[in-house]
CSV table of C-alpha atoms and ligand atoms in Angstrom, one decimal:
chain,number,residue,atom,x,y,z
X,1,UNK,CA,0.3,0.0,-0.2
X,2,UNK,CA,1.1,3.7,-0.9
X,3,UNK,CA,1.4,6.0,1.9
X,4,UNK,CA,-1.2,7.8,0.0
X,5,UNK,CA,-3.2,5.3,1.8
X,6,UNK,CA,-2.2,5.5,5.0
X,7,UNK,CA,-4.9,7.9,7.4
X,8,UNK,CA,-2.5,10.5,7.9
X,9,UNK,CA,-3.6,13.8,8.6
X,10,UNK,CA,-7.1,12.9,7.5
X,11,UNK,CA,-10.0,12.9,10.0
X,12,UNK,CA,-13.6,12.2,9.7
X,13,UNK,CA,-15.8,15.4,9.7
X,14,UNK,CA,-19.2,13.9,9.5
X,15,UNK,CA,-20.8,10.4,10.1
X,16,UNK,CA,-23.0,9.4,7.1
X,17,UNK,CA,-26.1,9.6,9.9
X,18,UNK,CA,-25.3,13.5,9.2
X,19,UNK,CA,-25.5,14.2,6.1
X,20,UNK,CA,-28.5,15.8,4.6
X,21,UNK,CA,-29.4,18.4,1.9
X,22,UNK,CA,-28.0,21.3,4.4
X,23,UNK,CA,-24.8,20.4,3.4
X,24,UNK,CA,-25.4,20.1,-0.5
X,25,UNK,CA,-22.1,21.6,-2.0
X,26,UNK,CA,-19.9,21.2,1.1
X,27,UNK,CA,-16.9,19.4,1.0
X,28,UNK,CA,-16.7,16.0,3.9
X,29,UNK,CA,-14.3,13.7,4.7
X,30,UNK,CA,-15.9,10.2,5.3
X,31,UNK,CA,-14.5,6.9,6.5
X,32,UNK,CA,-15.8,3.6,6.6
X,33,UNK,CA,-16.5,0.4,4.9
X,34,UNK,CA,-17.9,-0.9,1.3
X,35,UNK,CA,-21.5,-1.8,1.8
X,36,UNK,CA,-21.8,-2.9,-1.7
X,37,UNK,CA,-20.4,-1.7,-5.0
X,38,UNK,CA,-22.4,-1.0,-8.3
X,39,UNK,CA,-20.0,-1.0,-11.3
X,40,UNK,CA,-21.8,0.7,-14.5
X,41,UNK,CA,-18.7,0.9,-16.4
X,42,UNK,CA,-18.4,4.5,-16.4
X,43,UNK,CA,-19.9,5.3,-13.4
X,44,UNK,CA,-19.3,3.0,-9.9
X,45,UNK,CA,-21.6,3.4,-7.0
X,46,UNK,CA,-20.5,2.3,-4.0
X,47,UNK,CA,-22.4,2.4,-0.7
X,48,UNK,CA,-19.8,3.7,1.8
X,49,UNK,CA,-20.8,2.4,6.1
X,50,UNK,CA,-19.7,3.7,9.4
X,51,UNK,CA,-21.0,3.6,12.5
X,52,UNK,CA,-24.5,4.6,12.4
X,53,UNK,CA,-25.8,4.3,8.4
X,54,UNK,CA,-24.1,4.6,4.7
X,55,UNK,CA,-24.4,7.0,2.2
X,56,UNK,CA,-23.8,6.5,-1.7
X,57,UNK,CA,-20.3,7.4,-3.1
X,58,UNK,CA,-20.5,8.4,-6.9
X,59,UNK,CA,-17.5,7.6,-9.0
X,60,UNK,CA,-17.5,9.0,-12.3
X,61,UNK,CA,-14.8,8.3,-15.0
X,62,UNK,CA,-13.0,11.4,-16.5
X,63,UNK,CA,-14.1,13.6,-13.6
X,64,UNK,CA,-11.5,12.0,-11.4
X,65,UNK,CA,-9.5,15.2,-11.4
X,66,UNK,CA,-10.1,17.5,-8.3
X,67,UNK,CA,-9.5,21.2,-8.6
X,68,UNK,CA,-9.8,21.8,-4.7
X,69,UNK,CA,-7.5,25.1,-4.1
X,70,UNK,CA,-7.0,23.8,-0.6
X,71,UNK,CA,-5.1,20.9,-1.6
X,72,UNK,CA,-3.0,19.3,-4.1
X,73,UNK,CA,-4.7,18.5,-6.8
X,74,UNK,CA,-4.9,14.6,-6.5
X,75,UNK,CA,-6.6,12.3,-9.1
X,76,UNK,CA,-8.4,9.0,-8.0
X,77,UNK,CA,-7.2,6.6,-10.9
X,78,UNK,CA,-10.0,5.1,-11.9
X,79,UNK,CA,-8.6,1.6,-11.5
X,80,UNK,CA,-8.2,2.1,-7.8
X,81,UNK,CA,-12.1,2.9,-8.0
X,82,UNK,CA,-12.5,-0.4,-10.0
X,83,UNK,CA,-10.3,-2.3,-7.8
X,84,UNK,CA,-12.5,-1.9,-4.4
X,85,UNK,CA,-14.1,-4.9,-3.0
X,86,UNK,CA,-16.8,-5.1,-0.7
X,87,UNK,CA,-16.3,-4.3,2.7
X,88,UNK,CA,-12.5,-2.8,2.3
X,89,UNK,CA,-11.9,0.0,4.8
X,90,UNK,CA,-11.8,3.2,2.9
X,91,UNK,CA,-11.7,7.5,2.8
X,92,UNK,CA,-12.6,9.6,0.6
X,93,UNK,CA,-13.1,13.7,0.6
X,94,UNK,CA,-15.9,14.8,-1.9
X,95,UNK,CA,-18.5,17.3,-2.2
X,96,UNK,CA,-22.0,16.4,-1.1
X,97,UNK,CA,-24.8,16.3,-3.8
X,98,UNK,CA,-29.2,16.7,-3.3
X,99,UNK,CA,-30.0,13.7,-5.4
X,100,UNK,CA,-33.4,12.9,-4.2
X,101,UNK,CA,-33.4,9.3,-5.4
X,102,UNK,CA,-30.0,8.5,-3.8
X,103,UNK,CA,-31.0,6.4,-0.4
X,104,UNK,CA,-30.3,9.5,2.2
X,105,UNK,CA,-31.2,12.5,-0.4
X,106,UNK,CA,-28.1,13.0,-0.9
X,107,UNK,CA,-24.9,11.4,-2.4
X,108,UNK,CA,-21.0,12.4,-2.7
X,109,UNK,CA,-19.0,12.5,-5.5
X,110,UNK,CA,-15.6,11.8,-4.1
X,111,UNK,CA,-12.5,14.0,-4.9
X,112,UNK,CA,-9.4,11.6,-3.2
X,113,UNK,CA,-10.0,8.3,-2.1
X,114,UNK,CA,-7.9,6.4,0.3
X,115,UNK,CA,-8.1,2.7,0.4
X,116,UNK,CA,-7.1,2.1,3.9
X,117,UNK,CA,-7.6,-1.4,4.1
X,118,UNK,CA,-8.5,-3.4,0.9
X,119,UNK,CA,-10.3,-6.8,1.3
X,120,UNK,CA,-8.5,-9.7,0.0
X,121,UNK,CA,-11.7,-11.7,-0.7
X,122,UNK,CA,-14.9,-12.1,-1.2
X,123,UNK,CA,-16.8,-11.7,2.4
X,124,UNK,CA,-19.4,-14.9,2.6
X,125,UNK,CA,-22.4,-12.6,3.4
X,126,UNK,CA,-23.3,-9.2,2.3
X,127,UNK,CA,-24.1,-6.9,4.9
X,128,UNK,CA,-27.8,-6.4,4.0
X,129,UNK,CA,-28.9,-9.9,4.3
X,130,UNK,CA,-30.9,-10.3,7.2
X,131,UNK,CA,-30.8,-14.2,7.6
X,132,UNK,CA,-27.8,-16.3,7.1
X,133,UNK,CA,-28.5,-20.0,7.2
X,134,UNK,CA,-25.1,-21.1,8.1
X,135,UNK,CA,-24.5,-20.1,11.8
X,136,UNK,CA,-21.3,-22.0,12.3
X,137,UNK,CA,-19.4,-19.7,9.3
X,138,UNK,CA,-20.9,-16.7,10.8
X,139,UNK,CA,-19.8,-17.2,14.1
X,140,UNK,CA,-16.3,-18.4,12.5
X,141,UNK,CA,-16.3,-14.9,11.2
X,142,UNK,CA,-17.7,-13.2,13.4
X,143,UNK,CA,-16.8,-9.7,13.5
X,144,UNK,CA,-17.7,-9.4,10.2
X,145,UNK,CA,-20.8,-11.3,11.0
X,146,UNK,CA,-21.8,-8.5,13.0
X,147,UNK,CA,-21.2,-5.9,10.5
X,148,UNK,CA,-24.7,-7.3,8.7
X,149,UNK,CA,-27.4,-4.4,9.8
X,150,UNK,CA,-29.9,-6.8,11.2
X,151,UNK,CA,-26.9,-7.9,13.2
X,152,UNK,CA,-25.9,-4.5,14.2
X,153,UNK,CA,-29.2,-3.4,14.8
X,154,UNK,CA,-29.7,-6.4,17.7
X,155,UNK,CA,-26.8,-4.9,19.4
X,156,UNK,CA,-27.4,-1.5,19.4
X,157,UNK,CA,-30.6,-2.6,21.2
X,158,UNK,CA,-28.6,-4.8,23.6
X,159,UNK,CA,-26.5,-1.3,24.5
X,160,UNK,CA,-30.1,0.8,24.9
X,161,UNK,CA,-31.4,-2.4,27.2
X,162,UNK,CA,-28.1,-2.0,29.1
X,163,UNK,CA,-28.7,1.5,29.7
X,164,UNK,CA,-32.2,1.7,30.5
X,165,UNK,CA,-31.6,-1.1,33.1
X,166,UNK,CA,-28.5,0.8,34.3
X,167,UNK,CA,-31.1,4.2,34.8
X,168,UNK,CA,-33.8,2.2,36.2
X,169,UNK,CA,-32.2,0.5,38.9
X,170,UNK,CA,-29.8,4.0,39.8
X,171,UNK,CA,-33.2,5.7,40.0
X,172,UNK,CA,-34.5,2.6,42.3
X,173,UNK,CA,-31.4,3.2,44.4
X,174,UNK,CA,-29.4,0.7,43.6
X,175,UNK,CA,-25.5,0.6,43.3
X,176,UNK,CA,-23.5,-0.9,41.1
X,177,UNK,CA,-21.6,-3.8,42.3
X,178,UNK,CA,-18.8,-6.4,40.8
X,179,UNK,CA,-17.6,-9.7,42.8
X,180,UNK,CA,-15.1,-12.5,42.1
X,181,UNK,CA,-15.4,-14.6,39.3
X,182,UNK,CA,-12.7,-17.0,40.7
X,183,UNK,CA,-14.4,-18.3,43.3
X,184,UNK,CA,-14.0,-21.1,45.7
X,185,UNK,CA,-17.8,-23.0,46.2
X,186,UNK,CA,-20.6,-23.4,44.1
X,187,UNK,CA,-23.8,-21.3,44.9
X,188,UNK,CA,-26.2,-22.5,42.4
X,189,UNK,CA,-25.7,-26.4,43.1
X,190,UNK,CA,-22.3,-28.2,42.2
X,191,UNK,CA,-23.3,-30.0,38.8
X,192,UNK,CA,-22.2,-27.2,36.4
X,193,UNK,CA,-18.9,-25.5,37.4
X,194,UNK,CA,-16.0,-24.9,35.2
X,195,UNK,CA,-13.1,-25.4,37.6
X,196,UNK,CA,-9.6,-23.6,36.9
X,197,UNK,CA,-6.5,-23.7,38.0
X,198,UNK,CA,-5.5,-21.2,40.9
X,199,UNK,CA,-2.0,-21.0,41.8
X,200,UNK,CA,-1.4,-24.0,43.9
X,201,UNK,CA,-5.4,-24.8,44.2
X,202,UNK,CA,-8.2,-25.6,42.6
X,203,UNK,CA,-10.8,-23.0,42.1
X,204,UNK,CA,-13.9,-22.9,39.5
X,205,UNK,CA,-15.7,-19.5,37.0
X,206,UNK,CA,-18.7,-18.5,39.5
X,207,UNK,CA,-21.8,-19.6,38.4
X,208,UNK,CA,-23.7,-16.3,40.0
X,209,UNK,CA,-22.8,-13.7,41.9
X,210,UNK,CA,-25.3,-14.7,44.1
X,211,UNK,CA,-23.8,-15.4,47.6
X,212,UNK,CA,-21.5,-12.3,47.5
X,213,UNK,CA,-24.7,-10.2,46.1
X,214,UNK,CA,-26.4,-11.2,49.6
X,215,UNK,CA,-23.2,-10.5,51.6
X,216,UNK,CA,-23.6,-6.8,50.0
X,217,UNK,CA,-26.9,-5.7,50.8
X,218,UNK,CA,-25.5,-6.0,54.5
X,219,UNK,CA,-23.9,-2.7,53.7
X,220,UNK,CA,-25.4,-1.1,50.8
X,221,UNK,CA,-29.1,-2.9,51.0
X,222,UNK,CA,-29.7,-2.1,47.2
X,223,UNK,CA,-27.1,-3.3,45.1
X,224,UNK,CA,-27.2,-4.7,41.4
X,225,UNK,CA,-24.4,-6.2,39.5
X,226,UNK,CA,-24.0,-6.6,35.1
X,227,UNK,CA,-21.7,-9.4,34.5
X,228,UNK,CA,-20.8,-12.8,33.2
X,229,UNK,CA,-22.1,-16.2,34.6
X,230,UNK,CA,-20.7,-19.1,33.2
X,231,UNK,CA,-22.5,-22.3,33.1
X,232,UNK,CA,-20.8,-26.2,32.4
X,233,UNK,CA,-23.9,-26.4,30.1
X,234,UNK,CA,-23.3,-29.7,27.9
X,235,UNK,CA,-26.5,-29.4,26.4
X,236,UNK,CA,-26.7,-28.3,23.0
X,237,UNK,CA,-29.8,-25.6,22.9
X,238,UNK,CA,-31.1,-22.7,21.1
X,239,UNK,CA,-31.0,-21.0,24.4
X,240,UNK,CA,-28.1,-22.4,26.8
X,241,UNK,CA,-24.6,-20.9,26.8
X,242,UNK,CA,-21.4,-21.4,28.9
X,243,UNK,CA,-20.9,-18.0,29.4
X,244,UNK,CA,-23.9,-15.0,29.7
X,245,UNK,CA,-24.3,-11.6,31.4
X,246,UNK,CA,-26.9,-12.1,34.3
X,247,UNK,CA,-28.3,-8.9,35.5
X,248,UNK,CA,-28.3,-9.7,39.2
X,249,UNK,CA,-30.4,-7.4,42.1
X,250,UNK,CA,-30.5,-8.0,45.8
X,251,UNK,CA,-32.2,-6.1,48.0
X,252,UNK,CA,-32.0,-5.8,52.2
X,253,UNK,CA,-36.0,-5.3,53.8
X,254,UNK,CA,-37.7,-7.3,51.0
X,255,UNK,CA,-39.2,-10.5,50.0
X,256,UNK,CA,-40.1,-12.1,46.6
X,257,UNK,CA,-42.9,-10.4,46.3
X,258,UNK,CA,-41.2,-6.7,46.2
X,259,UNK,CA,-38.8,-8.1,43.7
X,260,UNK,CA,-40.7,-9.6,41.5
X,261,UNK,CA,-43.2,-6.1,41.1
X,262,UNK,CA,-39.1,-4.2,40.6
X,263,UNK,CA,-38.5,-6.9,38.1
X,264,UNK,CA,-41.7,-6.4,36.1
X,265,UNK,CA,-41.0,-2.5,36.4
X,266,UNK,CA,-37.8,-2.7,35.0
X,267,UNK,CA,-39.0,-5.1,32.2
X,268,UNK,CA,-41.4,-2.4,31.0
X,269,UNK,CA,-39.0,0.4,31.7
X,270,UNK,CA,-36.5,-1.1,29.3
X,271,UNK,CA,-39.0,-2.4,26.8
X,272,UNK,CA,-40.7,1.5,26.7
X,273,UNK,CA,-37.3,2.8,26.6
X,274,UNK,CA,-36.7,0.8,23.3
X,275,UNK,CA,-40.0,1.5,21.9
X,276,UNK,CA,-39.3,5.0,22.6
X,277,UNK,CA,-35.3,5.5,21.7
X,278,UNK,CA,-34.7,2.2,19.3
X,279,UNK,CA,-36.8,2.8,16.5
X,280,UNK,CA,-34.8,2.5,13.4
X,281,UNK,CA,-33.4,-0.8,15.4
X,282,UNK,CA,-36.7,-2.1,16.0
X,283,UNK,CA,-37.7,-1.5,12.1
X,284,UNK,CA,-34.9,-3.7,11.4
X,285,UNK,CA,-35.6,-6.6,13.8
X,286,UNK,CA,-38.9,-6.2,15.5
X,287,UNK,CA,-41.4,-3.7,14.5
X,288,UNK,CA,-44.1,-5.3,16.5
X,289,UNK,CA,-42.0,-4.9,20.0
X,290,UNK,CA,-45.0,-3.6,22.2
X,291,UNK,CA,-45.0,-2.5,26.0
X,292,UNK,CA,-46.2,-5.4,28.4
X,293,UNK,CA,-49.0,-4.8,30.2
X,294,UNK,CA,-48.7,-5.3,34.1
X,295,UNK,CA,-49.3,-6.8,36.4
X,296,UNK,CA,-47.6,-9.8,34.7
X,297,UNK,CA,-49.7,-12.9,35.1
X,298,UNK,CA,-48.8,-15.0,38.1
X,299,UNK,CA,-49.2,-18.4,38.3
X,300,UNK,CA,-48.5,-21.3,41.6
X,301,UNK,CA,-46.2,-24.3,40.6
X,302,UNK,CA,-49.4,-25.9,41.5
X,303,UNK,CA,-51.6,-24.7,39.5
X,304,UNK,CA,-49.4,-25.6,36.4
X,305,UNK,CA,-48.8,-29.1,37.9
X,306,UNK,CA,-52.7,-29.3,37.5
X,307,UNK,CA,-52.8,-27.7,34.2
X,308,UNK,CA,-50.5,-30.0,32.7
X,309,UNK,CA,-52.3,-33.5,34.4
X,310,UNK,CA,-55.5,-32.0,32.6
X,311,UNK,CA,-53.4,-32.5,29.1
X,312,UNK,CA,-52.4,-35.2,30.1
X,313,UNK,CA,-48.6,-34.9,31.1
X,314,UNK,CA,-47.2,-36.9,33.8
X,315,UNK,CA,-45.5,-35.2,36.3
X,316,UNK,CA,-45.2,-35.6,40.1
X,317,UNK,CA,-45.3,-32.8,42.4
X,318,UNK,CA,-41.7,-32.0,43.3
X,319,UNK,CA,-40.0,-32.3,39.9
X,320,UNK,CA,-38.8,-29.5,37.6
X,321,UNK,CA,-40.5,-28.5,34.8
X,322,UNK,CA,-39.2,-30.1,31.6
X,323,UNK,CA,-38.8,-28.6,28.6
X,324,UNK,CA,-41.5,-30.5,27.0
X,325,UNK,CA,-43.7,-29.1,29.8
X,326,UNK,CA,-42.6,-25.3,29.3
X,327,UNK,CA,-43.0,-25.8,25.6
X,328,UNK,CA,-46.9,-26.9,26.4
X,329,UNK,CA,-47.2,-24.1,29.0
X,330,UNK,CA,-45.7,-21.4,26.4
X,331,UNK,CA,-48.3,-22.2,23.9
X,332,UNK,CA,-51.2,-21.6,26.5
X,333,UNK,CA,-49.7,-18.9,28.3
X,334,UNK,CA,-48.2,-16.2,25.9
X,335,UNK,CA,-46.0,-13.0,27.0
X,336,UNK,CA,-44.3,-12.7,30.1
X,337,UNK,CA,-45.5,-14.4,33.2
X,338,UNK,CA,-44.0,-15.6,36.5
X,339,UNK,CA,-44.5,-19.4,38.0
X,340,UNK,CA,-44.5,-18.9,41.9
X,341,UNK,CA,-44.3,-21.0,44.9
X,342,UNK,CA,-42.1,-23.8,43.9
X,343,UNK,CA,-41.3,-26.9,45.7
X,344,UNK,CA,-37.9,-26.0,48.0
X,345,UNK,CA,-36.5,-29.4,46.7
X,346,UNK,CA,-35.7,-27.7,43.5
X,347,UNK,CA,-34.6,-24.7,44.4
X,348,UNK,CA,-30.7,-23.3,45.2
X,349,UNK,CA,-30.2,-23.9,49.0
X,350,UNK,CA,-30.5,-20.3,50.2
X,351,UNK,CA,-33.6,-20.1,49.1
X,352,UNK,CA,-36.4,-19.6,51.8
X,353,UNK,CA,-39.1,-21.8,52.3
X,354,UNK,CA,-41.4,-22.9,54.6
X,355,UNK,CA,-40.2,-26.8,54.7
X,356,UNK,CA,-42.0,-27.2,51.6
X,357,UNK,CA,-42.7,-24.7,49.5
X,358,UNK,CA,-40.0,-21.8,48.3
X,359,UNK,CA,-40.9,-18.2,48.2
X,360,UNK,CA,-39.1,-18.4,45.0
X,361,UNK,CA,-40.4,-17.2,41.2
X,362,UNK,CA,-39.3,-17.5,37.8
X,363,UNK,CA,-40.4,-15.4,35.3
X,364,UNK,CA,-40.9,-16.7,31.8
X,365,UNK,CA,-42.1,-15.4,28.4
X,366,UNK,CA,-43.5,-18.0,26.5
X,367,UNK,CA,-41.6,-21.1,27.3
X,368,UNK,CA,-38.3,-19.4,27.6
X,369,UNK,CA,-37.1,-18.7,31.4
X,370,UNK,CA,-35.7,-15.0,31.4
X,371,UNK,CA,-35.0,-14.5,35.4
X,372,UNK,CA,-35.1,-16.8,38.9
X,373,UNK,CA,-35.5,-15.0,42.0
X,374,UNK,CA,-36.2,-15.8,45.9
X,375,UNK,CA,-37.0,-14.3,49.0
X,376,UNK,CA,-33.4,-15.6,50.6
X,377,UNK,CA,-33.0,-17.4,53.9
X,378,UNK,CA,-31.0,-14.7,56.6
X,379,UNK,CA,-30.5,-17.0,59.8
X,380,UNK,CA,-27.5,-18.6,59.8
X,381,UNK,CA,-28.8,-22.0,61.2
X,382,UNK,CA,-31.9,-22.5,58.8
X,383,UNK,CA,-29.0,-21.8,56.2
X,384,UNK,CA,-26.9,-24.5,57.5
X,385,UNK,CA,-30.2,-26.6,57.5
X,386,UNK,CA,-30.5,-26.3,54.0
X,387,UNK,CA,-27.0,-27.1,52.9
X,388,UNK,CA,-26.9,-30.4,54.9
X,389,UNK,CA,-30.1,-31.1,53.1
X,390,UNK,CA,-28.8,-30.6,49.9
X,391,UNK,CA,-25.9,-32.4,50.1
X,392,UNK,CA,-23.2,-29.4,50.4
X,393,UNK,CA,-20.2,-29.3,52.4
X,394,UNK,CA,-20.7,-26.7,55.4
X,395,UNK,CA,-17.3,-26.3,56.0
X,396,UNK,CA,-16.8,-24.9,52.3
X,397,UNK,CA,-19.6,-22.2,53.1
X,398,UNK,CA,-18.0,-20.9,56.5
X,399,UNK,CA,-16.6,-17.6,55.0
X,400,UNK,CA,-20.0,-17.0,53.5
X,401,UNK,CA,-21.9,-18.2,56.5
X,402,UNK,CA,-19.9,-16.1,59.2
X,403,UNK,CA,-21.3,-13.0,57.8
X,404,UNK,CA,-24.9,-14.0,59.4
X,405,UNK,CA,-23.6,-13.5,62.7
X,406,UNK,CA,-23.4,-9.8,62.4
X,407,UNK,CA,-27.0,-9.2,61.8
X,408,UNK,CA,-28.3,-10.2,58.2
X,409,UNK,CA,-31.6,-8.3,57.1
X,410,UNK,CA,-34.0,-9.9,55.4
X,411,UNK,CA,-33.5,-10.0,52.1
X,412,UNK,CA,-34.8,-11.3,48.4
X,413,UNK,CA,-33.3,-11.0,44.5
X,414,UNK,CA,-33.4,-12.3,41.1
X,415,UNK,CA,-30.9,-12.9,38.3
X,416,UNK,CA,-31.9,-11.8,34.7
X,417,UNK,CA,-30.4,-13.5,31.6
X,418,UNK,CA,-29.1,-10.5,29.1
X,419,UNK,CA,-29.4,-12.5,26.2
X,420,UNK,CA,-32.7,-14.8,27.2
X,421,UNK,CA,-34.4,-11.0,27.4
X,422,UNK,CA,-32.7,-9.9,24.6
X,423,UNK,CA,-34.0,-12.4,22.6
X,424,UNK,CA,-37.7,-11.8,23.8
X,425,UNK,CA,-36.8,-8.1,22.8
X,426,UNK,CA,-35.5,-9.1,19.2
X,427,UNK,CA,-37.2,-12.0,18.6
X,428,UNK,CA,-34.4,-13.8,18.4
X,429,UNK,CA,-34.6,-18.0,18.1
X,430,UNK,CA,-31.1,-18.8,18.9
X,431,UNK,CA,-29.4,-17.2,22.2
X,432,UNK,CA,-26.2,-16.9,19.7
X,433,UNK,CA,-26.8,-14.1,18.5
X,434,UNK,CA,-27.8,-12.1,21.3
X,435,UNK,CA,-23.9,-12.5,22.3
X,436,UNK,CA,-20.9,-11.0,20.7
X,437,UNK,CA,-18.9,-14.3,20.9
X,438,UNK,CA,-20.8,-17.0,22.0
X,439,UNK,CA,-19.2,-19.8,23.6
X,440,UNK,CA,-21.1,-23.2,24.1
X,441,UNK,CA,-20.0,-26.8,24.6
X,442,UNK,CA,-18.8,-26.8,21.0
X,443,UNK,CA,-17.5,-23.6,20.4
X,444,UNK,CA,-13.9,-22.1,22.2
X,445,UNK,CA,-13.3,-19.6,19.1
X,446,UNK,CA,-13.0,-16.9,18.4
P,1,LIG,O1,-31.8,-19.1,37.2
P,1,LIG,P1,-30.4,-18.9,37.7
P,1,LIG,O2,-29.8,-20.5,37.7
P,1,LIG,O3,-30.6,-18.4,38.8
P,1,LIG,C1,-29.4,-17.6,39.5
P,1,LIG,O4,-28.6,-17.8,38.8
P,1,LIG,C2,-30.0,-17.0,41.2
P,1,LIG,N1,-28.7,-16.9,41.8
P,1,LIG,C3,-30.8,-15.9,40.8
P,1,LIG,C4,-31.3,-15.5,41.9
P,1,LIG,O5,-31.0,-14.3,42.3
P,1,LIG,N2,-31.9,-16.3,42.7
P,1,LIG,O6,-29.8,-18.0,36.7
P,1,LIG,C5,-30.4,-17.0,36.4
P,1,LIG,C6,-31.1,-16.7,35.3
P,1,LIG,C7,-31.7,-17.3,34.6
P,1,LIG,O7,-33.1,-17.3,34.2
P,1,LIG,C8,-31.4,-17.4,32.7
P,1,LIG,O8,-32.2,-16.2,32.6
P,1,LIG,C9,-29.6,-17.1,32.8
P,1,LIG,O9,-29.6,-16.8,34.3
P,1,LIG,N3,-28.9,-18.1,32.3
P,1,LIG,C10,-28.7,-18.4,31.6
P,1,LIG,N4,-29.0,-18.0,30.3
P,1,LIG,C11,-27.9,-18.5,28.8
P,1,LIG,N5,-27.1,-19.8,29.2
P,1,LIG,C12,-27.1,-20.4,30.4
P,1,LIG,N6,-26.2,-21.4,30.6
P,1,LIG,C13,-28.2,-19.5,31.5
P,1,LIG,N7,-27.9,-20.3,33.0
P,1,LIG,C14,-29.0,-18.9,33.5
P,2,LIG,MG1,-33.1,-20.4,37.1
């Protein structure tokens, strides 16, 4: 590449989204990548895309010499234009022209061109393709896959979802915390932990910030964390990742009903924010998104067991709901709903219960679980009892249990799977498209 194709002193003057007819005849410097090329021989149309949008560049043979008095006149050799390939990174200086038929109502006639990075090969997918069936091919080239407008819209919505959640929790008086991701004991049962070497010991990747967020309510009362959780899920499904992002909250002097109300408000606040502030993105991914009505329906575990039995499913009281059961329920009950009052035997040890029924809930969307939460046990003896019943080693939890000697308030909280929530907002079938670089049993790269 010649020195002329270094960025040098050139800096962008406008994003494509800032171009409109008011800039007619103005000189602009644009940078981005090539979304598409239409070559008509003596005239070549190039769609230049940047992070916010795209604009049409019109290269004409013969008009390639610039008379711009501020800079040395540089011509754009037409062979250079002809050699451009989709996805190449370019910079242009040129003049804005009003053009009613062009996609933005304006186009740009380049006077100088820098090819900052020429694509070496034809990419396997166009930025305009909404669906591209080969998921593995896409994931292997994920960074480029994410240039597709459909994918970009999903992740811009994700950004706005996070912004809305933070804004909501901040207004509610929660503070954001971060807790260790390298830990010594399980919090959600030991089955799905990833072991890691930690100096001379074995440690694990955190399945949940559960025990730390409970500890932190002693000082802060209302905390939240948005961070990865790690689950060694051996299953291949469209809703499980080995590394996911969890939005966890914990609140002192509250029970599960309080945090269900909070969760419901957080969901509607976020969706309302997206409907108001992500128009362009929703047009691409889910134009039908509507703000759900509250309160979300609440079904007890018992009611749903009855419903399942009446419809021919055999399920014992105390069994967890299988994916088959959830599929059925999701067909009967649409949208967001809570399942409350679960058997304590199938909830984690820290869940408050009366010996049989736990003060616990799952938030569902059709057949998809998007959040779990509960009132927590705040009495040390009870917690020790539950650890024993669930076959966990009490000694391993000493560091946690001793906090309960110093006045642990009653508290409750939930964990919301960010990718799963995004699936409901952006109408995604596969959780892998709700995360930048999915990790699952078959995938550790890129
Ligand atoms: O239901 P889970 O396991 O609950 C907890 O971790 C509790 N500590 C939460 C609490 O405060 N009581 O995980 C919470 C949520 C799930 O409802 C799901 O949305 C998401 O995290 N999640 C996963 N998402 C994608 N892939 C996985 N393997 C997930 N595991 C959990
Ligand atoms: Mg759960």
